[in-house]
Tab-separated table of C-alpha atoms in Angstrom:
chain	number	residue	atom	x	y	z
A	189	MET	CA	-3.032	-5.365	9.848
A	190	THR	CA	-2.370	-4.436	13.472
A	191	LEU	CA	-4.894	-1.959	14.795
A	192	SER	CA	-3.692	1.217	16.476
A	193	PRO	CA	-5.433	4.151	18.190
A	194	SER	CA	-5.056	6.233	15.049
A	195	ILE	CA	-5.534	5.309	11.425
A	196	ARG	CA	-2.295	4.172	9.866
A	197	VAL	CA	-1.148	5.941	6.709
A	198	LYS	CA	0.904	4.504	3.870
A	199	ILE	CA	2.309	6.781	1.184
A	200	CYS	CA	3.206	4.541	-1.753
A	201	GLY	CA	5.171	5.014	-4.937
A	202	LEU	CA	7.812	7.303	-3.473
A	203	SER	CA	10.788	7.779	-5.765
A	204	THR	CA	12.641	10.910	-4.615
A	205	ALA	CA	14.198	12.072	-1.371
A	206	GLU	CA	12.004	15.187	-1.437
A	207	ALA	CA	8.786	13.174	-1.557
A	208	LEU	CA	10.030	10.691	1.007
A	209	ASP	CA	11.007	13.458	3.400
A	210	ALA	CA	7.557	15.033	3.022
A	211	ALA	CA	5.928	11.716	3.891
A	212	LEU	CA	8.182	11.181	6.903
A	213	ALA	CA	7.822	14.737	8.173
A	214	SER	CA	4.048	14.456	7.879
A	215	GLY	CA	4.071	11.366	10.083
A	216	ALA	CA	3.326	8.614	7.588
A	217	ASP	CA	3.429	5.213	9.256
A	218	LEU	CA	4.511	3.284	6.168
A	219	ILE	CA	6.263	4.262	2.951
A	220	GLY	CA	6.057	2.255	-0.261
A	221	LEU	CA	8.761	1.689	-2.862
A	222	VAL	CA	7.588	0.244	-6.172
A	223	HIS	CA	9.900	-2.097	-8.050
A	224	PHE	CA	7.916	-2.857	-11.189
A	225	ALA	CA	9.273	-1.614	-14.501
A	226	ARG	CA	5.891	-0.841	-16.078
A	227	SER	CA	4.970	1.575	-13.305
A	228	PRO	CA	5.723	5.313	-13.554
A	229	ARG	CA	6.678	4.999	-9.876
A	230	HIS	CA	9.293	2.304	-10.451
A	231	VAL	CA	12.574	2.691	-8.587
A	232	ASP	CA	15.665	0.663	-9.410
A	233	LEU	CA	17.339	-1.221	-6.600
A	234	GLU	CA	20.079	1.350	-6.096
A	235	THR	CA	17.611	4.231	-5.748
A	236	GLY	CA	15.274	2.144	-3.646
A	237	ALA	CA	18.093	1.152	-1.314
A	238	ALA	CA	19.027	4.784	-0.707
A	239	LEU	CA	15.421	5.738	0.014
A	240	SER	CA	14.942	2.735	2.274
A	241	ARG	CA	18.010	3.639	4.319
A	242	ARG	CA	16.719	7.197	4.620
A	243	ALA	CA	13.402	5.933	6.028
A	244	LYS	CA	14.779	3.228	8.324
A	245	GLY	CA	13.634	3.696	11.896
A	246	ARG	CA	11.258	6.497	10.905
A	247	ALA	CA	8.544	4.537	9.093
A	248	GLU	CA	7.872	0.950	8.093
A	249	ARG	CA	9.239	0.280	4.619
A	250	VAL	CA	7.150	-1.591	2.059
A	251	ALA	CA	8.541	-3.047	-1.162
A	252	LEU	CA	5.801	-3.393	-3.770
A	253	LEU	CA	6.335	-6.240	-6.235
A	254	VAL	CA	4.187	-7.860	-8.902
A	255	ASP	CA	4.384	-11.650	-9.240
A	256	PRO	CA	8.073	-11.713	-8.256
A	257	ASP	CA	10.180	-14.816	-8.764
A	258	ASP	CA	12.569	-15.997	-6.073
A	259	ALA	CA	15.597	-14.328	-7.641
A	260	LEU	CA	13.880	-10.951	-7.597
A	261	LEU	CA	12.707	-11.463	-4.028
A	262	ASP	CA	16.263	-12.183	-2.912
A	263	ALA	CA	17.618	-9.116	-4.706
A	264	VAL	CA	14.949	-6.791	-3.315
A	265	VAL	CA	15.339	-8.021	0.247
A	266	GLU	CA	19.112	-7.613	0.062
A	267	ALA	CA	18.947	-4.126	-1.441
A	268	LEU	CA	15.898	-2.581	0.217
A	269	ASP	CA	15.739	-4.492	3.519
A	270	PRO	CA	11.958	-3.921	3.643
A	271	ASP	CA	9.766	-4.457	6.677
A	272	TRP	CA	6.914	-5.552	4.423
A	273	ILE	CA	6.595	-7.031	0.951
A	274	GLN	CA	3.440	-5.968	-0.852
A	275	LEU	CA	2.352	-8.509	-3.430
A	276	HIS	CA	0.300	-6.675	-6.025
A	277	GLY	CA	-0.068	-9.327	-8.698
A	278	ARG	CA	-1.894	-12.625	-8.994
A	279	GLU	CA	-0.059	-14.356	-6.172
A	280	ALA	CA	-2.122	-17.222	-4.738
A	281	PRO	CA	-2.278	-17.754	-0.967
A	282	GLU	CA	0.273	-20.537	-1.268
A	283	ARG	CA	2.698	-18.214	-3.039
A	284	ALA	CA	2.158	-15.461	-0.467
A	285	ALA	CA	2.976	-17.910	2.303
A	286	ALA	CA	6.062	-19.118	0.434
A	287	VAL	CA	7.272	-15.518	-0.042
A	288	ARG	CA	6.899	-14.871	3.677
A	289	SER	CA	8.778	-18.043	4.519
A	290	ARG	CA	11.596	-17.311	2.064
A	291	THR	CA	12.094	-13.662	2.975
A	292	GLY	CA	11.149	-13.552	6.648
A	293	ARG	CA	9.221	-10.336	5.956
A	294	ARG	CA	5.610	-9.473	6.648
A	295	ILE	CA	3.332	-9.825	3.641
A	296	LEU	CA	0.696	-7.334	2.514
A	297	LYS	CA	-1.455	-8.877	-0.225
A	298	ALA	CA	-3.348	-6.570	-2.564
A	299	ILE	CA	-6.818	-7.712	-3.614
A	300	GLY	CA	-8.590	-6.063	-6.523
A	301	VAL	CA	-12.226	-5.250	-5.794
A	302	ALA	CA	-15.031	-4.583	-8.253
A	303	THR	CA	-17.857	-6.731	-6.884
A	304	LEU	CA	-18.885	-8.282	-3.591
A	305	ALA	CA	-17.562	-11.641	-4.775
A	306	ASP	CA	-14.028	-10.248	-4.940
A	307	LEU	CA	-14.000	-9.703	-1.184
A	308	ALA	CA	-14.381	-13.442	-0.589
A	309	GLN	CA	-10.647	-13.660	-1.294
A	310	VAL	CA	-9.845	-11.872	1.951
A	311	ALA	CA	-10.474	-15.047	3.958
A	312	ASP	CA	-8.176	-17.022	1.647
A	313	TYR	CA	-5.183	-14.944	2.793
A	314	ALA	CA	-6.025	-14.955	6.506
A	315	THR	CA	-3.069	-17.174	7.378
A	316	ALA	CA	-0.947	-16.723	4.242
A	317	ALA	CA	-0.417	-12.955	4.643
A	318	ASP	CA	-0.043	-10.518	7.513
A	319	GLY	CA	-2.463	-8.020	6.016
A	320	VAL	CA	-4.609	-7.354	2.966
A	321	LEU	CA	-4.878	-4.178	0.918
A	322	LEU	CA	-8.177	-3.585	-0.844
A	323	ASP	CA	-7.709	-1.756	-4.144
A	324	ALA	CA	-9.908	-1.121	-7.149
A	325	LYS	CA	-9.688	-3.990	-9.625
A	326	PRO	CA	-7.803	-2.750	-12.701
A	327	ALA	CA	-9.268	-2.801	-16.166
A	328	PRO	CA	-7.777	-5.336	-18.589
A	329	GLY	CA	-4.340	-4.165	-19.691
A	330	ALA	CA	-4.065	-1.499	-16.982
A	331	LEU	CA	-1.386	-1.411	-14.331
A	332	PRO	CA	-2.181	-3.656	-11.349
A	333	GLY	CA	-2.410	-0.606	-9.080
A	334	GLY	CA	-1.889	3.135	-8.860
A	335	ASN	CA	-4.601	3.881	-11.417
A	336	GLY	CA	-6.436	6.437	-9.292
A	337	HIS	CA	-9.754	4.583	-9.313
A	338	ALA	CA	-11.950	3.885	-6.298
A	339	PHE	CA	-14.284	0.950	-5.841
A	340	ASP	CA	-17.691	0.985	-4.160
A	341	TRP	CA	-16.804	1.308	-0.480
A	342	ARG	CA	-20.290	0.074	0.494
A	343	LEU	CA	-19.191	-3.426	-0.503
A	344	ILE	CA	-16.952	-3.634	2.579
A	345	ARG	CA	-19.844	-3.243	5.010
A	346	GLU	CA	-22.023	-5.477	2.838
A	347	ALA	CA	-19.395	-8.208	3.072
A	348	GLY	CA	-19.203	-7.807	6.846
A	349	LEU	CA	-15.421	-7.472	6.826
A	350	ALA	CA	-13.720	-6.914	10.144
A	351	PRO	CA	-11.690	-3.681	10.222
A	352	THR	CA	-8.358	-5.416	9.702
A	353	PHE	CA	-7.556	-4.247	6.172
A	354	MET	CA	-5.789	-1.380	4.442
A	355	LEU	CA	-7.967	0.671	2.090
A	356	SER	CA	-6.584	1.886	-1.219
A	357	GLY	CA	-7.807	2.970	-4.626
A	358	GLY	CA	-8.449	6.535	-5.707
A	359	LEU	CA	-8.067	8.100	-2.275
A	360	THR	CA	-7.221	11.820	-2.142
A	361	PRO	CA	-6.929	14.455	0.583
A	362	SER	CA	-10.542	15.441	-0.121
A	363	THR	CA	-12.040	11.920	-0.109
A	364	VAL	CA	-10.091	9.957	2.483
A	365	ALA	CA	-12.145	11.090	5.500
A	366	GLU	CA	-15.335	10.007	3.736
A	367	ALA	CA	-13.738	6.676	2.840
A	368	VAL	CA	-12.718	6.020	6.437
A	369	ALA	CA	-16.190	6.866	7.700
A	370	ALA	CA	-17.760	4.553	5.122
A	371	THR	CA	-15.503	1.572	5.781
A	372	ASP	CA	-14.023	1.862	9.302
A	373	ALA	CA	-10.648	1.271	7.643
A	374	PRO	CA	-7.858	1.117	10.236
A	375	ALA	CA	-5.240	1.900	7.574
A	376	VAL	CA	-5.202	3.751	4.256
A	377	ASP	CA	-2.865	3.815	1.270
A	378	VAL	CA	-2.377	6.532	-1.326
A	379	SER	CA	-0.216	6.936	-4.413
A	380	SER	CA	-1.725	8.746	-7.401
A	381	GLY	CA	-3.933	10.828	-5.100
A	382	VAL	CA	-0.910	12.815	-3.900
A	383	GLU	CA	0.699	13.342	-7.301
A	384	ARG	CA	0.822	16.347	-9.624
A	385	ALA	CA	1.503	13.960	-12.541
A	386	PRO	CA	1.896	10.174	-12.735
A	387	GLY	CA	4.949	9.225	-10.688
A	388	HIS	CA	5.587	12.770	-9.430
A	389	LYS	CA	4.588	13.226	-5.792
A	390	ASP	CA	3.491	16.632	-4.529
A	391	PRO	CA	4.776	17.315	-0.986
A	392	ASP	CA	1.833	19.644	-0.295
A	393	LEU	CA	-0.665	16.941	-1.254
A	394	ILE	CA	1.179	14.406	0.902
A	395	ARG	CA	0.911	16.726	3.892
A	396	ALA	CA	-2.754	17.430	3.150
A	397	PHE	CA	-3.529	13.711	2.898
A	398	VAL	CA	-1.923	12.840	6.222
A	399	THR	CA	-3.625	15.824	7.882
A	400	ALA	CA	-7.002	14.662	6.542
A	401	VAL	CA	-6.454	11.153	7.873
A	402	ARG	CA	-5.409	12.420	11.284
A	403	GLY	CA	-8.557	14.540	11.350
A	404	ALA	CA	-10.648	11.479	10.573
A	405	SER	CA	-8.847	9.552	13.341
A	406	ALA	CA	-9.792	12.234	15.853
A	407	ARG	CA	-13.506	11.989	15.124
A	408	PRO	CA	-15.779	10.108	17.574
A	409	GLY	CA	-15.753	6.399	16.815
A	410	ASN	CA	-12.218	6.295	15.427
């Protein structure tokens, strides 16, 4: 993840023009469109294409996929024209590299974290992906992401990770400043933390989240 003077903000799981416009107006750096049928934030390709066009040139567009095959990759790239592809399944480093080669898009690989050992995977994707997103590891049978759970942020410092990751998992307007202070995260991602119900974004919460991150960016040391 490329570092910038301020902490980069990704609002993920956007599915309506109203929510997207709130994210863009608030100054989000990246917006995420989920194409995964099991998710309450799933958007079909037609809807996703319209939202992607609306965001083009105003924020970086991320298509979130879970263990996509090549046919799905081709369809998503054609319809959504994303700047990034977020791989949120069990994609091995070799698959992440192959997706990048096939699509020509930057790759953000999600890594589920529950223990210190999970963070060892970060090094495995150093050359296969353009960035890693650290999320709470889901419980068996749960969705691969967007579950609103945080992991122990102290693990990041314990692992000695360089601040080149995106932090996700259970972040909210009231907790994101604490999370940034605890991890030195240069980028943060939120989905369920700015929703009034699963899959239904709240524009006021989106604005509050971005405002909280910008406040954390302005603090000494950030």
